[in-house]
Short mmCIF file of C-alpha atoms and ligand atoms in Angstrom, two decimals:
data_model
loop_
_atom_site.label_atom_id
_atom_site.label_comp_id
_atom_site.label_asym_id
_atom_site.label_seq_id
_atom_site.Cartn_x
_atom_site.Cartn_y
_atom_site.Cartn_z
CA UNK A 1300 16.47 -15.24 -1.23
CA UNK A 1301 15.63 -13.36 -4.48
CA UNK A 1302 18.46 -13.13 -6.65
CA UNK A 1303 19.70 -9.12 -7.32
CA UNK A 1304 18.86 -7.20 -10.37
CA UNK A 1305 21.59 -5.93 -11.43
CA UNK A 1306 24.24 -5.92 -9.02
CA UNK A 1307 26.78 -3.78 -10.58
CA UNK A 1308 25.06 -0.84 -10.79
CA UNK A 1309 24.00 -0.78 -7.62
CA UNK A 1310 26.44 -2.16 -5.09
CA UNK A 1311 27.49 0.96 -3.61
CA UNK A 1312 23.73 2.11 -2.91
CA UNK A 1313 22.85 -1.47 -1.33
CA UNK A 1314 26.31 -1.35 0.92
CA UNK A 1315 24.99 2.15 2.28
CA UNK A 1316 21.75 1.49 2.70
CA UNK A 1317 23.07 -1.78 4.55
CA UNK A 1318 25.42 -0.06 6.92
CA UNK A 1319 22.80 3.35 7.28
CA UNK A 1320 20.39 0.31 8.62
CA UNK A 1321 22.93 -1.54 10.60
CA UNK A 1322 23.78 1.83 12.34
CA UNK A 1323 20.53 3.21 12.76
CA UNK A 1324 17.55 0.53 13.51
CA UNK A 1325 19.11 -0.09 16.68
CA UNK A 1326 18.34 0.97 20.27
CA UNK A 1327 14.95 2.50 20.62
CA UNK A 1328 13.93 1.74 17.00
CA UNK A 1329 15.85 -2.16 17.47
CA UNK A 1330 11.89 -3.20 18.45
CA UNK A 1331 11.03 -1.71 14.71
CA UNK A 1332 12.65 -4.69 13.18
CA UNK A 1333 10.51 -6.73 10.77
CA UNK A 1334 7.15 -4.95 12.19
CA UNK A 1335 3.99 -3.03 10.74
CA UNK A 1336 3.69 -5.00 7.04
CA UNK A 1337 1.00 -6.38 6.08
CA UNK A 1338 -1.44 -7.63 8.92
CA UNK A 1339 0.67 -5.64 11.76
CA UNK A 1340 0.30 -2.66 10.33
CA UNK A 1341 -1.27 -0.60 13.36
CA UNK A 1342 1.91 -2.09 15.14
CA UNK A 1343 3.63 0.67 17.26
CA UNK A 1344 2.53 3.88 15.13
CA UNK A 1345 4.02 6.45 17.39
CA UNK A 1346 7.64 5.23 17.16
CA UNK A 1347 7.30 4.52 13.42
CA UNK A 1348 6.67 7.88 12.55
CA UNK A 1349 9.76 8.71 15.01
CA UNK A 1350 11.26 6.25 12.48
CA UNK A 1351 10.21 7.81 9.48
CA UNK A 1352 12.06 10.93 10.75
CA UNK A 1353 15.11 9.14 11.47
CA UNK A 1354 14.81 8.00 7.92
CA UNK A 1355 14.47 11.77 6.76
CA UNK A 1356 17.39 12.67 8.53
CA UNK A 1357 19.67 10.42 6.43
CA UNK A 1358 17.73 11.12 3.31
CA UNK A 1359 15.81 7.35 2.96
CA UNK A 1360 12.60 8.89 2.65
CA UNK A 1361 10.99 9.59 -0.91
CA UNK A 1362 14.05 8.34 -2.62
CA UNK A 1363 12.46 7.97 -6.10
CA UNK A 1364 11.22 11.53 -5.62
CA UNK A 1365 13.37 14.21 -8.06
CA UNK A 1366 16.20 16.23 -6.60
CA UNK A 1367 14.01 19.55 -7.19
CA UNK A 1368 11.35 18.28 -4.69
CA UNK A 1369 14.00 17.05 -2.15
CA UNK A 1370 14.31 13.01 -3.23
CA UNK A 1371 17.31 11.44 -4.37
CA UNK A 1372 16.03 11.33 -7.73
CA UNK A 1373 17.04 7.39 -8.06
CA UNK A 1374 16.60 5.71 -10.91
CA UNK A 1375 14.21 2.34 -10.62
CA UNK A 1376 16.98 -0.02 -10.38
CA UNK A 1377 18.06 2.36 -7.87
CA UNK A 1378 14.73 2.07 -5.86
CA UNK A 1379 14.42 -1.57 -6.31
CA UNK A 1380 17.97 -1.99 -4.41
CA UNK A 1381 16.80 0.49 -1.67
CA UNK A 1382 13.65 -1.17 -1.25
CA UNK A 1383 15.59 -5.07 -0.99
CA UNK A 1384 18.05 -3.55 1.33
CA UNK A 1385 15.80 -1.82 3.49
CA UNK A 1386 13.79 -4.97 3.82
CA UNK A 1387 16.40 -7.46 3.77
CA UNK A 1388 17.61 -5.67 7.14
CA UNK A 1389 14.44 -5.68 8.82
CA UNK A 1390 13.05 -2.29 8.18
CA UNK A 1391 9.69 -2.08 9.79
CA UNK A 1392 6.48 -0.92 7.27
CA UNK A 1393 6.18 2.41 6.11
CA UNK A 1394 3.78 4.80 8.05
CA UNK A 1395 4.39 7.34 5.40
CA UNK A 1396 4.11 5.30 2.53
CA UNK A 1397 0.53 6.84 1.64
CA UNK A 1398 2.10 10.19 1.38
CA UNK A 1399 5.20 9.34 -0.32
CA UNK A 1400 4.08 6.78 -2.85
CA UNK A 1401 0.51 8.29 -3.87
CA UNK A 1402 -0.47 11.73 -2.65
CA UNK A 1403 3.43 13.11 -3.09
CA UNK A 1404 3.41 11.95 -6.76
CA UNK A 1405 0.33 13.60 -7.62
CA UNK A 1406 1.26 16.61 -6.35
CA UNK A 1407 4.29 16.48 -7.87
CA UNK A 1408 2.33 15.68 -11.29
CA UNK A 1409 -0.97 17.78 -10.61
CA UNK A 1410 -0.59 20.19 -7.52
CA UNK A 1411 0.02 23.64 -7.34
CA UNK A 1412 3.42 25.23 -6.90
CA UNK A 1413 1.51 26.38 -3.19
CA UNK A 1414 0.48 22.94 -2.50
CA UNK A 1415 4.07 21.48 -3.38
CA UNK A 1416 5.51 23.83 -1.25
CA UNK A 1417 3.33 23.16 1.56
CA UNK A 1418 3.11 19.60 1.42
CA UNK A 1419 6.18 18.08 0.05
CA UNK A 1420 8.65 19.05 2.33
CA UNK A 1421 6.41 17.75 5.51
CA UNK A 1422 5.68 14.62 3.34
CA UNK A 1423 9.46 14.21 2.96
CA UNK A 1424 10.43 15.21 6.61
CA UNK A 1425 7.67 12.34 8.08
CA UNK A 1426 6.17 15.33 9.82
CA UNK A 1427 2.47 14.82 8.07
CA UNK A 1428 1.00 11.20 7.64
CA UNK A 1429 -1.49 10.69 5.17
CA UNK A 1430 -4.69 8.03 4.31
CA UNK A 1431 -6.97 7.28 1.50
CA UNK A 1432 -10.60 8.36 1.36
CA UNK A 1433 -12.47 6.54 -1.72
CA UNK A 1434 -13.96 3.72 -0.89
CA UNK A 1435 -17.43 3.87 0.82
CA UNK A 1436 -19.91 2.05 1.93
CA UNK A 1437 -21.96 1.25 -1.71
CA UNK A 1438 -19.21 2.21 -3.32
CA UNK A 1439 -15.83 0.04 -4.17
CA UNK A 1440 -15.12 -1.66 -6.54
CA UNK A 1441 -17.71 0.77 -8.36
CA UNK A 1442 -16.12 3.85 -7.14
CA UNK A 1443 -17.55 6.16 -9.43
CA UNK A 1444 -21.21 5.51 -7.08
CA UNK A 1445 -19.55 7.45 -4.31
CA UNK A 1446 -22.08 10.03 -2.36
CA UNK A 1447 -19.74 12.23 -0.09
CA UNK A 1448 -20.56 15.60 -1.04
CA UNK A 1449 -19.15 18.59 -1.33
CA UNK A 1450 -20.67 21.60 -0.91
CA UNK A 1451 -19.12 25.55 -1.51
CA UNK A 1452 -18.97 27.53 1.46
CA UNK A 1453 -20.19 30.84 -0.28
CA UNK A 1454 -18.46 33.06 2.97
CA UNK A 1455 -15.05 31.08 2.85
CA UNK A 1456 -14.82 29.67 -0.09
CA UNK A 1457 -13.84 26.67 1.29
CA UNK A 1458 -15.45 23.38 0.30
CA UNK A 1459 -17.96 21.84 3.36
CA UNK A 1460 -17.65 17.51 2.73
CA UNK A 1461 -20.17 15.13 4.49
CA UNK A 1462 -21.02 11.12 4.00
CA UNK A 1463 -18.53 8.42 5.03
CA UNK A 1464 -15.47 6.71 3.63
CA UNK A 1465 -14.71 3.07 4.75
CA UNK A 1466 -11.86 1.18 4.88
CA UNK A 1467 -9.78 3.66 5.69
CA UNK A 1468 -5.94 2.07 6.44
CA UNK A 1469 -4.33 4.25 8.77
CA UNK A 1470 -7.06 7.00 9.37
CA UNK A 1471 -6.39 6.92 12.89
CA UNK A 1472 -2.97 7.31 12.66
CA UNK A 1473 -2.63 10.11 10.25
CA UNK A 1474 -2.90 14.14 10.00
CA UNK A 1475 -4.40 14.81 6.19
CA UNK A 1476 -6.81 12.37 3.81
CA UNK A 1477 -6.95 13.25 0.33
CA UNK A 1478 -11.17 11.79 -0.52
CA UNK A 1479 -13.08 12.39 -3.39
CA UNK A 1480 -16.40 13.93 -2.90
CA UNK A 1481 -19.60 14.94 -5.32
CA UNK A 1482 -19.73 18.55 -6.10
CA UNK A 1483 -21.74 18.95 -8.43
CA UNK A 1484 -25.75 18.79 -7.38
CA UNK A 1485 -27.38 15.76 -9.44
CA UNK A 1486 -24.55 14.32 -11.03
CA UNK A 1487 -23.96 10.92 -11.41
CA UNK A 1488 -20.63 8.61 -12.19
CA UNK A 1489 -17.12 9.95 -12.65
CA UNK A 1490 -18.71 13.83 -13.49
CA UNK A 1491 -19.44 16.53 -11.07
CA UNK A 1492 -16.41 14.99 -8.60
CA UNK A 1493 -13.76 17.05 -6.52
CA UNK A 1494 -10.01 15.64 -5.43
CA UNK A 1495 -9.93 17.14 -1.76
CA UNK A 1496 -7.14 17.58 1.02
CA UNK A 1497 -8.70 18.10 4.45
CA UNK A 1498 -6.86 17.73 7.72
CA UNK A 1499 -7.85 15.26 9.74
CA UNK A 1500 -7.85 16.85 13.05
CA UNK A 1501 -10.99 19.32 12.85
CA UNK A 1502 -14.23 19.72 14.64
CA UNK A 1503 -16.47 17.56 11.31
CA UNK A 1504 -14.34 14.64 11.01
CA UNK A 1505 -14.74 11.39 13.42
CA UNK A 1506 -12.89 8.45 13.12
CA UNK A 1507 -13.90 5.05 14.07
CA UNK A 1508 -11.72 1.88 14.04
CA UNK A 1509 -12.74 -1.32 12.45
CA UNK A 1510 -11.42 -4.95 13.86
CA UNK A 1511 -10.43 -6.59 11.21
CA UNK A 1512 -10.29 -10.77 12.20
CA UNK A 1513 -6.69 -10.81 12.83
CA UNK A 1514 -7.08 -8.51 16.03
CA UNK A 1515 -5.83 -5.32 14.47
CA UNK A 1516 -7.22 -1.98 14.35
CA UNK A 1517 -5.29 -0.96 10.82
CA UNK A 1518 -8.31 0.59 8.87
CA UNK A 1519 -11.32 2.67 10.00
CA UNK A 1520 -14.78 4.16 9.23
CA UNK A 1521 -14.42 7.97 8.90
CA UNK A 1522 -17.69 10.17 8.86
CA UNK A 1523 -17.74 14.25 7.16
CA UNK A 1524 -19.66 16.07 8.79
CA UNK A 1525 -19.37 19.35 7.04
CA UNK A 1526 -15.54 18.94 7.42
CA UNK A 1527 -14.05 21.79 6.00
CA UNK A 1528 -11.37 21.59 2.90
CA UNK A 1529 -9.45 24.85 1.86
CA UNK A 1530 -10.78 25.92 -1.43
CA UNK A 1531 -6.85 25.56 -1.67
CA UNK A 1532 -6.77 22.05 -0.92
CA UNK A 1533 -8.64 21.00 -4.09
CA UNK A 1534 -6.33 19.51 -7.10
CA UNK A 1535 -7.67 19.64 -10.23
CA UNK A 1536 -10.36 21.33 -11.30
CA UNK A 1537 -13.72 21.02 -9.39
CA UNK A 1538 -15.49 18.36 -11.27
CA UNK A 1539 -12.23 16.72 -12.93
CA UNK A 1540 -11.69 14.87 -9.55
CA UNK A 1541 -12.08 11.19 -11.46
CA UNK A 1542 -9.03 11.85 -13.54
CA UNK A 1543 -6.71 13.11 -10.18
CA UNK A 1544 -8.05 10.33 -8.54
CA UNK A 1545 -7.28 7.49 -11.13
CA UNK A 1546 -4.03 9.10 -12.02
CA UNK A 1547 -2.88 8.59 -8.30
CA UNK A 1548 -4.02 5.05 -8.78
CA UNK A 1549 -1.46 4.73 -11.41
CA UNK A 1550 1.26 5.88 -8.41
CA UNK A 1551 0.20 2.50 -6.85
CA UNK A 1552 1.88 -0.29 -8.78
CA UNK A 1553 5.71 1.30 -7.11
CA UNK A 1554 8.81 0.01 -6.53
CA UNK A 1555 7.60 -1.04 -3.37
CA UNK A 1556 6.09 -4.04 -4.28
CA UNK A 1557 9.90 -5.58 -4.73
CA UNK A 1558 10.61 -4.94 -0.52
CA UNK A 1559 7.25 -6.89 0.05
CA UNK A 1560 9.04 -9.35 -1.98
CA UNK A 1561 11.40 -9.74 0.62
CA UNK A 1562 9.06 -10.26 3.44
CA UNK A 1563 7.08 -12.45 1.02
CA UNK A 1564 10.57 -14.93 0.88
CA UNK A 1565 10.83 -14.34 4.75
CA UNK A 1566 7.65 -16.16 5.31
CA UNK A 1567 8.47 -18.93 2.84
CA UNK A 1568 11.69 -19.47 4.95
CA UNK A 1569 9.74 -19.34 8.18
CA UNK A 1570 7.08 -22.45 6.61
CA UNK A 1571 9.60 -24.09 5.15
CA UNK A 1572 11.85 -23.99 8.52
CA UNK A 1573 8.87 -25.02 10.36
CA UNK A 1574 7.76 -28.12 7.88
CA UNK A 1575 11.29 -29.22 8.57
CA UNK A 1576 10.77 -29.06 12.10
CA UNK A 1577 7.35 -30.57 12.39
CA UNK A 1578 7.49 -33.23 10.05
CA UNK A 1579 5.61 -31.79 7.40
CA UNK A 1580 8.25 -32.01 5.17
CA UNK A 1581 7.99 -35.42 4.76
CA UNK A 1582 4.43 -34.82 3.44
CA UNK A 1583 4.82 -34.96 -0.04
CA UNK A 1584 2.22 -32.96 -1.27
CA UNK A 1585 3.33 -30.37 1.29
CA UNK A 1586 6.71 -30.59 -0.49
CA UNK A 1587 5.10 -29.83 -3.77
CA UNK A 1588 3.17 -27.11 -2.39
CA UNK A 1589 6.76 -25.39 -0.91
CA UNK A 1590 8.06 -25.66 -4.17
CA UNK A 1591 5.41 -24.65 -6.01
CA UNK A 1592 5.51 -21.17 -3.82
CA UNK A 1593 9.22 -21.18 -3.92
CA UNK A 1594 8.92 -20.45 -8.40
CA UNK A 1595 6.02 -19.00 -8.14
CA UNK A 1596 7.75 -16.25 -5.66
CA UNK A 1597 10.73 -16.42 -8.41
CA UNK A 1598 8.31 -15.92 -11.16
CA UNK A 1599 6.84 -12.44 -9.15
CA UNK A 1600 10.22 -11.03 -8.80
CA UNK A 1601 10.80 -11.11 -12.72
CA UNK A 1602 7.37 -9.87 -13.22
CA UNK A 1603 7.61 -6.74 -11.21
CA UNK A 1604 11.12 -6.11 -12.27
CA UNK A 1605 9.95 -6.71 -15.80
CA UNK A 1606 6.73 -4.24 -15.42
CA UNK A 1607 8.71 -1.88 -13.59
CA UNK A 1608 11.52 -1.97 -16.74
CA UNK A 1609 13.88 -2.25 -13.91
CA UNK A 1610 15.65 -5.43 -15.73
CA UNK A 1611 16.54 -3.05 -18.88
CA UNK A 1612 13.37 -3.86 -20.40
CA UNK A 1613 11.11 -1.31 -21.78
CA UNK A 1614 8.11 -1.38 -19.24
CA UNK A 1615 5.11 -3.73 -20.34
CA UNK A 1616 1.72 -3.08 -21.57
CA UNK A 1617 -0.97 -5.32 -20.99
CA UNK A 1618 0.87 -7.76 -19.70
CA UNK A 1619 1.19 -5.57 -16.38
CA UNK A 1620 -2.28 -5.47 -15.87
CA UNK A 1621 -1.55 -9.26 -14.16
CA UNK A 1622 0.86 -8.70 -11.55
CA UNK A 1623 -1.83 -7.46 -8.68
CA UNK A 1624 -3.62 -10.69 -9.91
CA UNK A 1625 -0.70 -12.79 -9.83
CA UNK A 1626 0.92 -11.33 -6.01
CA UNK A 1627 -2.22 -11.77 -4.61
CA UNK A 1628 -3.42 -15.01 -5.26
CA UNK A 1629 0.31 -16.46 -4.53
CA UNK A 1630 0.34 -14.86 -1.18
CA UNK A 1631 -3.26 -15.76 -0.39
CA UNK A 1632 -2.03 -19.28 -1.32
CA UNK A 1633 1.16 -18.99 0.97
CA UNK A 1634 -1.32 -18.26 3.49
CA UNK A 1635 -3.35 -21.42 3.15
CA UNK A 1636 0.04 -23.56 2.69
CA UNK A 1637 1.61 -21.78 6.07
CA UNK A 1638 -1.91 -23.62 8.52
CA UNK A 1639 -1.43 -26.61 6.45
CA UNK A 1640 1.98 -27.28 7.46
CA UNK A 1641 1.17 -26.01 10.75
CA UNK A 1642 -1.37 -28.37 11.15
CA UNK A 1643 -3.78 -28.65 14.29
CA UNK A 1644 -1.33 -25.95 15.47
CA UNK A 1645 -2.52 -23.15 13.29
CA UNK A 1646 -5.80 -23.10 15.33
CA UNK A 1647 -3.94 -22.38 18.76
CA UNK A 1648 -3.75 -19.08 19.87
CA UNK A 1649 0.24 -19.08 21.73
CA UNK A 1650 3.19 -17.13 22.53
CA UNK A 1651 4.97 -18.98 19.94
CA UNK A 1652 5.94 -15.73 18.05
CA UNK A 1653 6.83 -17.65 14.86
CA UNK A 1654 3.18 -19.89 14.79
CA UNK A 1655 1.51 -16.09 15.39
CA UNK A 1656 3.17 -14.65 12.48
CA UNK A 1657 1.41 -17.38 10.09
CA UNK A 1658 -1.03 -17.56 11.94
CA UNK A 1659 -1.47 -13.49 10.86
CA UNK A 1660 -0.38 -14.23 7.63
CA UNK A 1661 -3.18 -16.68 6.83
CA UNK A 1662 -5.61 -14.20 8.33
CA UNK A 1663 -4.93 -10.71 6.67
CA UNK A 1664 -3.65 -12.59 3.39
CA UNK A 1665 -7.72 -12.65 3.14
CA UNK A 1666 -7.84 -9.38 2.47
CA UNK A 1667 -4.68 -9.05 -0.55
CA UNK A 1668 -7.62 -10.33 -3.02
CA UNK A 1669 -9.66 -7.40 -1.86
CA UNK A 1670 -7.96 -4.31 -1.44
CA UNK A 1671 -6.59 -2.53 -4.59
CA UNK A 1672 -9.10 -3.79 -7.03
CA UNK A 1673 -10.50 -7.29 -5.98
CA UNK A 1674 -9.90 -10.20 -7.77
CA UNK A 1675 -12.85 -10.26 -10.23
CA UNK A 1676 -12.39 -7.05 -10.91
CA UNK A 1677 -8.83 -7.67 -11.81
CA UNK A 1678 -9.71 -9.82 -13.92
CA UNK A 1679 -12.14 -7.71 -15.65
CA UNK A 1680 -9.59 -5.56 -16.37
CA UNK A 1681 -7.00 -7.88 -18.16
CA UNK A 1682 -10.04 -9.33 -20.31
CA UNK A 1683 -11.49 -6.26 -21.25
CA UNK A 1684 -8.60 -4.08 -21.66
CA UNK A 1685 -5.54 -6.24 -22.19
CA UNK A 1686 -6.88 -8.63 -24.25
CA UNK A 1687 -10.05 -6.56 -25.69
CA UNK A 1688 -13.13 -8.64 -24.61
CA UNK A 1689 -16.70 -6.75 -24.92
CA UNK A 1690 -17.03 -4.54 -21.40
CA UNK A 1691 -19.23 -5.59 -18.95
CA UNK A 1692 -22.90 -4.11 -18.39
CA UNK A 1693 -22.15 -1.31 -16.27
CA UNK A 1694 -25.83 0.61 -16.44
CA UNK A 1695 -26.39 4.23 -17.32
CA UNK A 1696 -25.15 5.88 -14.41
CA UNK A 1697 -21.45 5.56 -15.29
C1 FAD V 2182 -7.01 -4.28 4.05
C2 FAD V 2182 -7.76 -3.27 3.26
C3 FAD V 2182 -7.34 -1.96 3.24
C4 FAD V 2182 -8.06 -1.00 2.52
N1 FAD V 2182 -7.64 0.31 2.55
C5 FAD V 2182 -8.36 1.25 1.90
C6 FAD V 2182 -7.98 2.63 1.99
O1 FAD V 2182 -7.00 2.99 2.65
N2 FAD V 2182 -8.74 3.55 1.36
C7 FAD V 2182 -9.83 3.20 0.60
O2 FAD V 2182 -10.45 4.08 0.03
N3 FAD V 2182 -10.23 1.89 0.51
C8 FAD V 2182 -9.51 0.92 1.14
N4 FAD V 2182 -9.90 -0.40 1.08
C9 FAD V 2182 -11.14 -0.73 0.38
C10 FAD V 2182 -10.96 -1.48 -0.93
O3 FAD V 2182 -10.50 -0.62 -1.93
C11 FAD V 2182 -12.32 -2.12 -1.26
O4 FAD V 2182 -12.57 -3.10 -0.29
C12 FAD V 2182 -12.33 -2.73 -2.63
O5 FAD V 2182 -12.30 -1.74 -3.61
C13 FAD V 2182 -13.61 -3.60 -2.85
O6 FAD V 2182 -14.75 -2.85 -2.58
P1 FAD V 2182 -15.87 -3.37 -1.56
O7 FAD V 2182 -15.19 -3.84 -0.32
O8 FAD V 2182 -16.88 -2.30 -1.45
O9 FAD V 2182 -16.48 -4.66 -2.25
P2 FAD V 2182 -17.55 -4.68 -3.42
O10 FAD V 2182 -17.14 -3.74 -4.49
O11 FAD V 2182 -18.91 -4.51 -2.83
O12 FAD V 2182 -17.40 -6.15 -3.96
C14 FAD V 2182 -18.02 -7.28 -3.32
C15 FAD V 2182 -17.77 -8.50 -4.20
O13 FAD V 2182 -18.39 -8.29 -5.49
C16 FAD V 2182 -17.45 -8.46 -6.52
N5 FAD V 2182 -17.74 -7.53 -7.61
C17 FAD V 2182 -17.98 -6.19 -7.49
N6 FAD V 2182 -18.16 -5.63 -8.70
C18 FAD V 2182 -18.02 -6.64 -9.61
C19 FAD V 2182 -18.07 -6.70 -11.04
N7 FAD V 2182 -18.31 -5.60 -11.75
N8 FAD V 2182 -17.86 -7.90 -11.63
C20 FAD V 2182 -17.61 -9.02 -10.90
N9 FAD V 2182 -17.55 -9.02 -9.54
C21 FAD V 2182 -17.75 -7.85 -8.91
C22 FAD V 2182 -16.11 -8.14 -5.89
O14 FAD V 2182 -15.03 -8.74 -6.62
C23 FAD V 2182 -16.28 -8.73 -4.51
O15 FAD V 2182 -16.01 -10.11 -4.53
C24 FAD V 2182 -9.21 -1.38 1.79
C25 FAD V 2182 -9.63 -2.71 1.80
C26 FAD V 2182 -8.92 -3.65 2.52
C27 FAD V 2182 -9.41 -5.07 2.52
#
């Protein structure tokens, strides 16, 4: 396991959050334990939002939040304890993680004082679930090529969306999804956009799962058809949308990323238990490998502590453009190092629970390179704006 940050400061926290967790994921929520991350992430959705209210009631939700919109107002080093404890004891993946670690911010940042009093506290209570409605179909990585529109309502008021977002972790699953839509006739790129709430549960939304190879339903296809958004519901200003919806972007690189840590060392443990068990240990570039992703798992924790500023540090610059880079190529690697070990195993489907787990691991690891700005573009980004390489050719249109 991960060394702690720093211990002293935080020892109380991490000895409630330990005994809050001890006392709590037990009974109905005991088959919670180590389920829904990454790959598993449809995994029993009605009692994890049970879950997340359980977590309300003793305060663990939105801890990084301020006290004046109902967190705990913890400081980083704070959050990075709750985040090792709460994984360290099995806590099962966030269903309201989309709420509390992206749209919540923003609001905080960029809503009005109507929307943060309507939102937050359902955010907050796990009452409202939330998903993420950029990416389309023709339009990812380039984002800015989107073609949902948005269209004024001249008796309501209200804004009238159709097109489709793709992609869409958790759709199925959730009550609101905060998209960004075109609202202004003939323009082109980041202009003429709109930052939209709209409740998914209305006569012009549909929602269709996707199967993604691993067997799970986790992300969907979800299709406007004049879906209606309270003229309330916009943030920003009509037309400023691409600034709301990079600034929530900048939400993305939490606290979090030191619990997936901890799942991340969990699934070392499990190869390297199983290498010792199968023989594969004795292979020794397999032995290499294993210690290769045993410092190169090291080497993430001091990065994201380091970006965060959570080891004293003022927070980085450029260099914290690498870290999606660097946590997604190691665990794409740990994916390809947990079939090796397994061997002619790893293409058996069984019971085994353990050989399923890599076996998943391998699979949705696929997709860490993808999701959250893909690899290339990644590295795009550190050339051109950390270490100030020409941009790329991007056209006229944005
Ligand atoms: C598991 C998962 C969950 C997701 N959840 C959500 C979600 O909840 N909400 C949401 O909105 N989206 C979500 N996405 C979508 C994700 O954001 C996109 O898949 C991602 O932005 C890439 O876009 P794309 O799939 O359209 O690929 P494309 O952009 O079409 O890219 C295809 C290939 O071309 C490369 N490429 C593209 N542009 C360039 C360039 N300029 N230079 C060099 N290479 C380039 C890419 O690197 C990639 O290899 C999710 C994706 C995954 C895999």
């Amino acid at each position: 396991m991960p060394e702690r940050a720093v211990p002293d400061e935080t020892t109380a926290l991490r000895a409630e959050v330990v005994n809050w967790m001890r006392a709590h994921l037990v009974g109905d929520f005991a088959p919670l334990r180590h389920r829904g991350h990454a790959g598993d992430g449809d995994a029993l959705p009605e009692l994890r939002k049970r879950w997340e209210r359980e977590l309300a009631s003793g305060g663990w939700t939105c801890v990084g939040w301020p006290r004046e919109h109902g967190g705990r107002g913890l400081s980083i080093t704070e959050q990075v304890a709750f985040q090792e404890e709460y994984a360290r004891a099995g806590g099962p993946g966030r269903m309201g993680h989309i709420g509390e670690g992206l749209i919540g911010p923003t609001l905080i940042a960029y809503g009005t004082e109507s929307q943060k009093a309507r939102f937050l506290p359902r955010i907050l209570g796990g009452e409202d679930f939330w998903c993420q409605g950029y990416s389309e179909p023709g339009a990812g990585s380039d984002l800015a090529a989107l073609r949902t529109r948005a269209t004024r309502d001249p008796a309501t008021g209200d804004w009238l969306v159709s097109g489709q977002k793709i992609w869409t972790s958790l759709a199925h699953v959730s009550d609101w999804i905060f998209a960004l839509a075109r609202c202004e006739e003939g323009s082109v790129g980041r202009k003429g956009l709109i930052f939209l709430m709209l409740p998914l549960r209305q006569p012009g939304v549909t929602i269709h799962p996707i199967r993604q190879m691993g067997g799970g339903e986790e992300f969907n296809s979800v299709f406007f058809d004049n879906a209606r958004a309270s003229a309330e519901d916009v943030v920003g200003e009509p037309g400023e949308g691409w600034s709301i919806a990079m600034a929530l972007l900048g939400f993305e690189r939490g606290v979090s990323t030191l619990g997936q840590q901890m799942v991340f060392a969990e699934e070392l443990q499990l190869i390297i238990d199983i290498a010792r068990e199968n023989g594969a240990a004795h292979a020794p570039v397999i032995r290499q490998r294993i210690a290769r992703a045993w410092i190169g798992l090291r080497a993430l924790r001091f990065s994201a502590l380091r970006v965060l500023g959570a080891d004293g540090s003022a927070p980085l610059g450029r260099e914290a453009l690498g870290y999606k880079y660097q946590w997604s190529n190691w665990h794409r690697d740990l994916g390809r190092l947990a079939m090796d070990v397994l061997g002619g195993d790893a293409n058996i489907i069984s019971d085994d629970p353990r050989r399923a787990r890599l076996q998943q691991l391998f699979l949705f690891s696929r997709a860490d390179t993808i999701y959250g700005g893909t690899n290339e573009i990644q590295l795009n980004i550190i050339a051109e704006q950390g270490l100030g390489m020409p941009r790329e050719p991007r056209g006229s249109l944005t």
